[in-house]
XYZ file of C-alpha atoms in Angstrom:
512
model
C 27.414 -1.956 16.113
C 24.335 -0.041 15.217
C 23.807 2.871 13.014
C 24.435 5.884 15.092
C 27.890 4.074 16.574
C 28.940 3.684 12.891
C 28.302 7.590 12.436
C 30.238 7.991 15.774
C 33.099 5.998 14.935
C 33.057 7.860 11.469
C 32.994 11.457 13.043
C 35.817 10.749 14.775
C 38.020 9.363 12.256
C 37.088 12.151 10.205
C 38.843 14.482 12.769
C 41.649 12.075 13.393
C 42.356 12.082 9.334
C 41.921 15.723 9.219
C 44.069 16.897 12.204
C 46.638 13.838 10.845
C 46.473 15.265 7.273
C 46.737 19.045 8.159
C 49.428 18.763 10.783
C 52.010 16.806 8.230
C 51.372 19.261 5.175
C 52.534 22.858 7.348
C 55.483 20.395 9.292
C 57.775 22.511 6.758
C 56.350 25.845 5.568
C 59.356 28.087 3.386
C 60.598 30.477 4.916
C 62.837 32.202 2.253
C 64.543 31.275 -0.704
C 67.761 32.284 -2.904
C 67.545 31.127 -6.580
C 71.377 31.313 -8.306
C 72.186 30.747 -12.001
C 73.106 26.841 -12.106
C 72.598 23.522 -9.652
C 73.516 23.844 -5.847
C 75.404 21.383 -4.703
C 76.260 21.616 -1.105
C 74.770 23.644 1.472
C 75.941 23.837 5.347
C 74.833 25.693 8.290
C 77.554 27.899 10.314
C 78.780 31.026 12.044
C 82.048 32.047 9.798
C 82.673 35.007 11.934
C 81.934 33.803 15.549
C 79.447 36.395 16.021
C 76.729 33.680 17.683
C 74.277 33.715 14.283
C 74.278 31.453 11.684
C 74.721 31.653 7.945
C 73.977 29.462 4.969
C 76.884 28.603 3.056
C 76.255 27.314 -0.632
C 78.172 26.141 -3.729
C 77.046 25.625 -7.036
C 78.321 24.473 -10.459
C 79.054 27.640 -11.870
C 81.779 28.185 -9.055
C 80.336 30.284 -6.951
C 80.354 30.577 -3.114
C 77.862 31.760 -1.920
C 77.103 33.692 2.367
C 73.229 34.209 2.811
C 71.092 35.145 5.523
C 72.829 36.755 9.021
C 69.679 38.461 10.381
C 68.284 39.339 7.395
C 66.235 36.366 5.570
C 67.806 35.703 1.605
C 70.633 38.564 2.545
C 73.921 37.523 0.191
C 76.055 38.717 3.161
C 78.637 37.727 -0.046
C 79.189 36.080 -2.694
C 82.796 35.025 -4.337
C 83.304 32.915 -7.761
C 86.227 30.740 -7.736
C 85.507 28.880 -11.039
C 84.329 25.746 -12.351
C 82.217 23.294 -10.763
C 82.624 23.388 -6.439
C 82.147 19.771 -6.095
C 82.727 19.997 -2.582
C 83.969 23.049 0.610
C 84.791 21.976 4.134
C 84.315 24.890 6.793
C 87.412 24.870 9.296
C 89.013 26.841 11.415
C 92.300 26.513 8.876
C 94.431 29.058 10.925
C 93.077 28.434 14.607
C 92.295 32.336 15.192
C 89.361 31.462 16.288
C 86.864 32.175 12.573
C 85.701 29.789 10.672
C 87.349 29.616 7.037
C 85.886 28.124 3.674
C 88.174 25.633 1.930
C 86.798 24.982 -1.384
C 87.631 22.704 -4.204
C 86.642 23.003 -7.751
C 86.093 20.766 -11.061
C 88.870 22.955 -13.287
C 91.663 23.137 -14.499
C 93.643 25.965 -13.522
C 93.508 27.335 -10.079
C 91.079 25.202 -8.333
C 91.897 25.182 -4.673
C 90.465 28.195 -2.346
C 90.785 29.114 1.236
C 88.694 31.475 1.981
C 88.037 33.975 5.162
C 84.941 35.134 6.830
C 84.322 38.003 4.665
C 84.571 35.751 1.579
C 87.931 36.737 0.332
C 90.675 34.869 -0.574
C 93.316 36.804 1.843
C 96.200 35.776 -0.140
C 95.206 32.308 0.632
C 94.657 30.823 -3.544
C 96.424 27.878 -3.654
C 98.378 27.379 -7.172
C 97.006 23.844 -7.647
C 95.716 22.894 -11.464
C 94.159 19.552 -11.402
C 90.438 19.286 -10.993
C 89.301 18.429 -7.252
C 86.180 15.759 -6.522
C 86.865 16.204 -3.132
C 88.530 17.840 -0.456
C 89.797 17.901 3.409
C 91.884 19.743 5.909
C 94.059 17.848 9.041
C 97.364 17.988 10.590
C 99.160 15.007 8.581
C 102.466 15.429 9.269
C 101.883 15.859 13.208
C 103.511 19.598 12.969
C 100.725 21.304 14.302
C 99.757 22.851 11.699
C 96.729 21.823 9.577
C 97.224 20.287 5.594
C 94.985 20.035 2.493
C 93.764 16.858 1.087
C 92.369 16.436 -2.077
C 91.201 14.172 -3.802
C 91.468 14.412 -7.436
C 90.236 13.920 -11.028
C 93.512 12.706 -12.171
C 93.581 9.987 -10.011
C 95.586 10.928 -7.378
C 95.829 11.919 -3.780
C 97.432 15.515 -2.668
C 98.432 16.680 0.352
C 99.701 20.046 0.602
C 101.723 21.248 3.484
C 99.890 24.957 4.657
C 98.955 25.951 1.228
C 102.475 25.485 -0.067
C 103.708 23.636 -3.169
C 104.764 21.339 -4.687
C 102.601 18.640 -2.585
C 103.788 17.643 1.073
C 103.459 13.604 -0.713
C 100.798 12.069 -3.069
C 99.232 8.701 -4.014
C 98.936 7.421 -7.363
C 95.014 5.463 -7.229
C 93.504 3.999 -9.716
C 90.796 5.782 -10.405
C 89.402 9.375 -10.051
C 89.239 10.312 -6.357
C 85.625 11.118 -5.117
C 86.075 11.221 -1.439
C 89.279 12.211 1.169
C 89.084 12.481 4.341
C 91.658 13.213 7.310
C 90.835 10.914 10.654
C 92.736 8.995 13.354
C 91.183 5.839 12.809
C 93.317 3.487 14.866
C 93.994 5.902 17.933
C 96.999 6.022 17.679
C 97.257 10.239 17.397
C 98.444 9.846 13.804
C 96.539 11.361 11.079
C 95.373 8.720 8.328
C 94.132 9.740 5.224
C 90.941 7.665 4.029
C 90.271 7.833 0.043
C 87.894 5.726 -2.431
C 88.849 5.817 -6.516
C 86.566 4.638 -8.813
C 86.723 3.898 -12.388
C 85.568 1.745 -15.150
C 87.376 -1.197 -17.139
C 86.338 -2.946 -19.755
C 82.765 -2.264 -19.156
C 83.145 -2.938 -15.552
C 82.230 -0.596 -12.624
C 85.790 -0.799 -10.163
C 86.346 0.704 -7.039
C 89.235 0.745 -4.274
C 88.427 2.512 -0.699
C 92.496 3.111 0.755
C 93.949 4.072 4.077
C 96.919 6.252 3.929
C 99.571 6.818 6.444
C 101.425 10.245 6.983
C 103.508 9.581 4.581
C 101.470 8.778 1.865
C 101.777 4.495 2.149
C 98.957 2.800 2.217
C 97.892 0.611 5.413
C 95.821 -1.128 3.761
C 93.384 -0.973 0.833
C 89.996 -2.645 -0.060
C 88.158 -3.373 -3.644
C 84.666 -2.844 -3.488
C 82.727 -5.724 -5.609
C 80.677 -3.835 -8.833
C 82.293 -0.434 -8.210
C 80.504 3.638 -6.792
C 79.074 5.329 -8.430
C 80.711 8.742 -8.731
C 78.625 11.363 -6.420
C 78.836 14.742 -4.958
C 77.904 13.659 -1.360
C 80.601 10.620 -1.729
C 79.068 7.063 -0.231
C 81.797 6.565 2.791
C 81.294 7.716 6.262
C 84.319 7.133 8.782
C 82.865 6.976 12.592
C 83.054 4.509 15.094
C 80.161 2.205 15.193
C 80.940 0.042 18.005
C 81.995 2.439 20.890
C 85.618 1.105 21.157
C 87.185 4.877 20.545
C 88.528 3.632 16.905
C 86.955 4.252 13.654
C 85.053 2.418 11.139
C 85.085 3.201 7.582
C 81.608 2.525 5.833
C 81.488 2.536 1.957
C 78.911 2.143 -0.388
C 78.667 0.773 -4.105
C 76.934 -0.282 -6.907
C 76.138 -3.604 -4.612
C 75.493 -2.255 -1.405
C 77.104 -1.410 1.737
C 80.686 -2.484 3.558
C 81.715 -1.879 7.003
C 85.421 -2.238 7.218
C 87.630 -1.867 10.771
C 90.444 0.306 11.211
C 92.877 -2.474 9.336
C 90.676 -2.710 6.724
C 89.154 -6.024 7.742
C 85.620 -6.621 5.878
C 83.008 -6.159 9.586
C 79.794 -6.677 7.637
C 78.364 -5.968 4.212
C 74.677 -5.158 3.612
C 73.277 -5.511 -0.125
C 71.059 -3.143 -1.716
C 68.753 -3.241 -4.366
C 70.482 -0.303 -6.212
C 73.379 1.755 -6.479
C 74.284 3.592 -3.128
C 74.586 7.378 -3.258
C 74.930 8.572 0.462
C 75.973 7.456 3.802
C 75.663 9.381 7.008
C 76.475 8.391 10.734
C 73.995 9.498 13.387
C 73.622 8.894 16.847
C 70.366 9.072 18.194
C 69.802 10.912 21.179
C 68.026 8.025 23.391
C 70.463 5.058 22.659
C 73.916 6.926 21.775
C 74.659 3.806 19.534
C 75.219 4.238 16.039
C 72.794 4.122 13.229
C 74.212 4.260 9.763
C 71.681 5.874 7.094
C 72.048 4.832 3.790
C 70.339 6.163 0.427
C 69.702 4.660 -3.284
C 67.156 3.969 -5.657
C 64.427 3.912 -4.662
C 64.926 3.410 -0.437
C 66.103 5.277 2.467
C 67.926 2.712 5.024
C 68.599 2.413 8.766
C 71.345 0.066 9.883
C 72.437 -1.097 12.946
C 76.360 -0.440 13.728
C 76.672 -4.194 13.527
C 74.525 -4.124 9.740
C 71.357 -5.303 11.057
C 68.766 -3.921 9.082
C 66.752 -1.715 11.546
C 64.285 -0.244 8.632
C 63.711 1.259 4.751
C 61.350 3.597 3.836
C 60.695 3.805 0.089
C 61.102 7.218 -1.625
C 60.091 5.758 -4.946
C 62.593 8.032 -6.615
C 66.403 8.411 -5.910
C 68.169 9.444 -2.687
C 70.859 12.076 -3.170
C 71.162 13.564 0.172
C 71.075 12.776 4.074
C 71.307 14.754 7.167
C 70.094 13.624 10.487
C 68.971 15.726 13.813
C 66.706 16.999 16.053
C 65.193 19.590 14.151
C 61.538 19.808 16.444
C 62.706 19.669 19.827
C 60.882 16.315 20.351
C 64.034 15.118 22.121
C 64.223 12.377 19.058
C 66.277 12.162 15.478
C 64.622 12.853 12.722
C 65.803 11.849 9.505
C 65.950 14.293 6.441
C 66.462 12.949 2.823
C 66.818 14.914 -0.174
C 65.592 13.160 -3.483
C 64.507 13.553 -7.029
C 61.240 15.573 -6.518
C 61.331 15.323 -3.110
C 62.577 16.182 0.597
C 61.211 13.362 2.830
C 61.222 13.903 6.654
C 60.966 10.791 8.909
C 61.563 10.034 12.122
C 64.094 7.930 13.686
C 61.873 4.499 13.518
C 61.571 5.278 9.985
C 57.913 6.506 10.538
C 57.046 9.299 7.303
C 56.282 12.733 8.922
C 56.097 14.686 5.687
C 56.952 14.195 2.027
C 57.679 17.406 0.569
C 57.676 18.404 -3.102
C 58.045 21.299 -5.310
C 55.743 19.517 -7.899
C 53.307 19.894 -5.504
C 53.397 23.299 -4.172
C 50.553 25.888 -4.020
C 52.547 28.744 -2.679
C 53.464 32.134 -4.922
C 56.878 30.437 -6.832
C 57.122 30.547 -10.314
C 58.978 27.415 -9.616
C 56.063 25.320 -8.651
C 56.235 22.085 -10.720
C 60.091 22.106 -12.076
C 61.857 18.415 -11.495
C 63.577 19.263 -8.426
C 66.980 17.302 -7.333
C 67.525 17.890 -3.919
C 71.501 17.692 -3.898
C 72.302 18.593 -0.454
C 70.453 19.161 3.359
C 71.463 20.436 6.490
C 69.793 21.844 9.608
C 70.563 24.760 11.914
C 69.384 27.723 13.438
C 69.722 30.702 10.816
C 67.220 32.940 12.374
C 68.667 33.399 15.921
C 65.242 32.239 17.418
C 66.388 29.361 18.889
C 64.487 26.947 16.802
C 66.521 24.685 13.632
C 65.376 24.872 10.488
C 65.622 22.937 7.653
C 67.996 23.749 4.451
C 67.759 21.585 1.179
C 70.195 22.983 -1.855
C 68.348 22.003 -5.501
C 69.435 21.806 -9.149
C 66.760 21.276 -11.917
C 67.148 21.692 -15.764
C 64.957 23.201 -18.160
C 64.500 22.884 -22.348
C 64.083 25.892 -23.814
C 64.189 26.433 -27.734
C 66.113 23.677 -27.943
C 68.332 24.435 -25.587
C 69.265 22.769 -22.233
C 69.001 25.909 -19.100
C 70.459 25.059 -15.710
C 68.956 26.495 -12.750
C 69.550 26.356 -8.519
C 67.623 27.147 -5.515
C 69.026 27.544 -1.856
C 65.642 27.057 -0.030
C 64.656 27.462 3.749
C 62.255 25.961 5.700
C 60.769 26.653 9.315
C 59.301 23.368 11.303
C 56.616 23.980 12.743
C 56.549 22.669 16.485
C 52.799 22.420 16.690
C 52.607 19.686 14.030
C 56.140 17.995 15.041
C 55.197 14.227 16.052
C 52.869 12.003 17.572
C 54.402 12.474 20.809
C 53.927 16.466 20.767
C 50.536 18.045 22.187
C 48.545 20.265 19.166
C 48.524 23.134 21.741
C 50.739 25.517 20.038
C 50.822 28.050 18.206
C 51.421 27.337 14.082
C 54.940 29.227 12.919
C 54.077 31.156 10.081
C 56.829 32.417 7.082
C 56.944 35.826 6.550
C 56.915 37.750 3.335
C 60.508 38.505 1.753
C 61.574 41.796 -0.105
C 64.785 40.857 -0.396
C 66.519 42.501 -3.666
C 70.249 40.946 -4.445
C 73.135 43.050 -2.921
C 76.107 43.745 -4.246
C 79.109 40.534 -4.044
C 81.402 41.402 -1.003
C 84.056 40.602 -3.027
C 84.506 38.253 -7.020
C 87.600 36.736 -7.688
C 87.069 35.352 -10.770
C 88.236 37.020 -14.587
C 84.392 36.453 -15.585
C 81.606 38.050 -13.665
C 78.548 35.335 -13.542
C 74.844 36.208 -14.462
C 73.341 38.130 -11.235
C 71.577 36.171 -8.915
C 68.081 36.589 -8.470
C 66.527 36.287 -5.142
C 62.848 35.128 -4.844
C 60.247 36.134 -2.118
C 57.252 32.798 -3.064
C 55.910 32.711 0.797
C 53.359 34.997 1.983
C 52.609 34.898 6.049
C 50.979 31.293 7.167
C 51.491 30.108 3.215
C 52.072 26.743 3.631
C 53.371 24.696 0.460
C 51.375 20.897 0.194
C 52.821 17.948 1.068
C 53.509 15.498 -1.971
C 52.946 12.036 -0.825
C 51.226 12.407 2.602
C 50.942 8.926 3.289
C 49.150 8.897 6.700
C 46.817 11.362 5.937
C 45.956 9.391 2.619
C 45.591 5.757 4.665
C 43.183 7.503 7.397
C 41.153 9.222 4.401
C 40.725 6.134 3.005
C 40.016 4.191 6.207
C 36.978 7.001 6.477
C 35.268 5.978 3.221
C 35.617 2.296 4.072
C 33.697 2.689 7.511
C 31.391 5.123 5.688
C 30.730 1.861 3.858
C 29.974 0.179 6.425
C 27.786 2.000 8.223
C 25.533 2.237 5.361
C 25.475 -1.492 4.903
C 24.272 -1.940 8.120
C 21.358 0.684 8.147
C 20.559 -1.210 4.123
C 20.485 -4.256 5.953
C 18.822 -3.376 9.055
C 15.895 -2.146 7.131
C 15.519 -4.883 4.992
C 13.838 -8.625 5.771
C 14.528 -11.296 3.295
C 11.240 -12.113 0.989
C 8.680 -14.919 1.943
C 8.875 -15.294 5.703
C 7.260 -14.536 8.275
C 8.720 -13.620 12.025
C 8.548 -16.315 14.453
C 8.295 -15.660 17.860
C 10.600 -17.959 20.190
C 8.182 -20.391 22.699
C 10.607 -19.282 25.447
C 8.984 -15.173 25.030
């Protein structure tokens, strides 16, 4: 290769590393953001009202429920405290009229159970229930039509209640604290079961039983998972069917790794991880239809195969507390979204890195640029109405002052931006930009708690085409690099093509 090919080649790596580097920092610019008074810890996407535009639904751990957005970016459309920590809501349509209700469940003792309606308010739906609740669920049970609560609780039991009534329709007396319920028909045979993992600790041991529960509170069968799980908001179990035979599977993780167990409770396949396994989620990507089974930990995202097979792991080099998996750039592909310690890392469905995110990072206008972020909880949706998903991460972070430990939460979110998306997707567009927010906080719909909470503040940190950096841009940096080295290169050639070694002379061939 001579000297001006070297340049060549070198031009146009430059511009491949550029347009490479440039198009994965704006994938996710912020759009808007709501900061509350302690962490968030789950966030969904959803139209409460049936009115065809999405909200953001949010609960944090000072017990507070939070509506935002509906037209108006950062809007609290309302806001209701129902104590405690809200370890966990499910969004239903509890009394089939056709709106969406909240059903939340809070660490406290006292009242702890919620059902609440569209407009945030209870509606004479608080259920007198005192334990504290991990986790919570709504089905038909009992097969009378009419849809029950499950919850899983601190006291180591499992509750159903019969439409909001008491005392408790039956309950099961586990082992452990209950960090995960949930109501499915795993064995098709239209009967609700009731799926539950306990975990505790015993003599310095880390134990753990996952249990399948008839209607009437027997168990079918039950399964110890070797080393324990650890206890999590998200709760490591997913219950889908990962081998297309209409039944269900129930996948658990632990301290060890991963089991897949049938719907008798028969072990499938077990996958081992290096470290303790926060989160599993189910997805089913668009091209295939079979089952993929996403798994996070310390310090890698995994894909498995519905049969186990590891299909790939990207490392996150931190801690994996969330997963959430969908389209969310029209590319007609999954992507994967996982919410870490510092980090939201988007990748697509081959486990390729598209973008990862951080706060510690950012250059935009927040005052929150650099805090430790824990990204608790993601989702996608369309909140906007413009026909395009965006992404929404729920954080927690904690910060010393004087002494003192301060507790602080941010409901953030994000546009994608189409033009950068993937590989596969032309650079013709035209770059989504954020706009600037003036949101102020509006009054609470509605507070049904005896103590009013610290008022929310709402930030405004993105200015129009404000695009926060990417922490950890990984094929940007490799192409950057590759540059220098054929930069290298090329001037070792021209050194060496202008240089003849000392004491010889040229010799010209006889055959010239």
């Amino acid at each position: 290769m001579n000297f001006s090919g070297c340049l060549l080649a070198a031009y146009a790596f430059f511009l491949a590393a550029s347009t490479v580097f440039a198009a994965s920092g704006n994938y996710l610019a912020t759009d808007w953001q709501y900061q509350a008074n302690n962490y968030i810890n789950k966030v969904s996407v959803a139209d409460l009202n049936g009115d065809g535009v999405n909200e953001v639904i949010a609960s944090s751990r000072d017990g507070i429920i939070y509506d935002l957005g509906k037209r108006v970016s950062g809007h609290v459309n309302w806001q209701t405290v129902v104590g405690g920590d809200v370890r966990d809501y499910k969004i239903i349509d509890y009394n089939k009229d056709g709106k969406y209700e909240v059903l939340s469940g809070s660490d406290k003792t006292g009242v702890s159970v919620r059902l609440l309606n569209w407009q945030g308010l209870n509606d004479g739906s608080t259920i007198d229930y005192a334990q504290r609740v991990y986790s919570i669920d709504a089905g038909d049970v009992d097969g009378d039509g009419v849809n029950d609560i499950i919850i899983g609780s601190a006291d180591h039991r499992v509750y159903v209640l019969r439409s909001k009534e008491m005392p408790p329709l039956w309950e099961y007396a586990a082992k452990g604290a209950v960090q995960y319920v949930k109501a499915e028909d795993i064995d098709s045979d239209s009967r609700t079961e009731v799926i539950a993992l306990s975990s505790w600790a015993e003599n310095e041991d880390n134990l753990a039983e996952i249990y399948a529960l008839d209607e009437h509170g027997k168990p079918k069968w039950n399964y110890s998972l070797e080393g324990g799980a650890p206890l999590t908001s998200n709760g490591p179990v997913a219950v889908v069917d990962i081998n297309g035979d209409g039944k269900k599977e129930t996948i658990a993780g632990g301290y060890n790794g991963v089991t897949a167990l049938d719907p008798a409770g028969q072990v499938l396949w077990q996958f081992p991880s290096e470290k303790p396994v926060n989160v599993v989620y189910a997805s089913f990507p668009l091209d295939t239809g079979k089952a993929v089974i996403y798994v996070g930990a310390t310090p890698y995202v995994y894909a498995l195969s519905g049969v186990g097979a590891l299909l790939w792991k990207f490392p996150v080099n931190t801690t994996v507390l969330s997963l959430y998996a969908a389209d969310i750039d029209s590319d007609g592909r999954i992507e994967v979204l996982a919410g870490a310690i510092q980090y939201i890392h988007v990748l697509k469905d081959d486990g390729t890195p598209i973008i990862s995110w951080s706060y510690k990072d950012a250059q935009d206008a927040s005052s929150l640029a650099g805090k430790n972020f824990e990204a608790h909880s993601i989702s996608s949706g369309d909140v906007d109405g413009d026909g395009a998903k965006e992404v929404v991460a729920g954080f927690g972070w904690t910060e010393g002052r004087v002494g003192l430990n301060y507790y602080s939460g941010l409901v953030e979110v994000f546009t994608v931006n189409l033009v950068n998306a993937s590989s596969t997707s032309t650079l013709g567009g035209t770059l989504r930009q954020t706009t600037t927010l003036q949101a102020t906080t509006q009054p609470p719909a509605t507070t049904t708690s005896d103590t009013q909470p610290e008022e929310p503040k709402t930030t405004s940190s993105t200015q129009a085409g404000q695009q926060p950096a990417a922490g950890g841009n990984f094929l940007g940096m490799f192409l950057l690099v590759g540059l220098g080295l054929i930069i290298l290169v090329a001037l070792g050639l021209l050194f060496l093509r202008g240089k003849k070694p000392p004491g010889k002379k040229e010799v010209k061939s006889a055959f010239q």
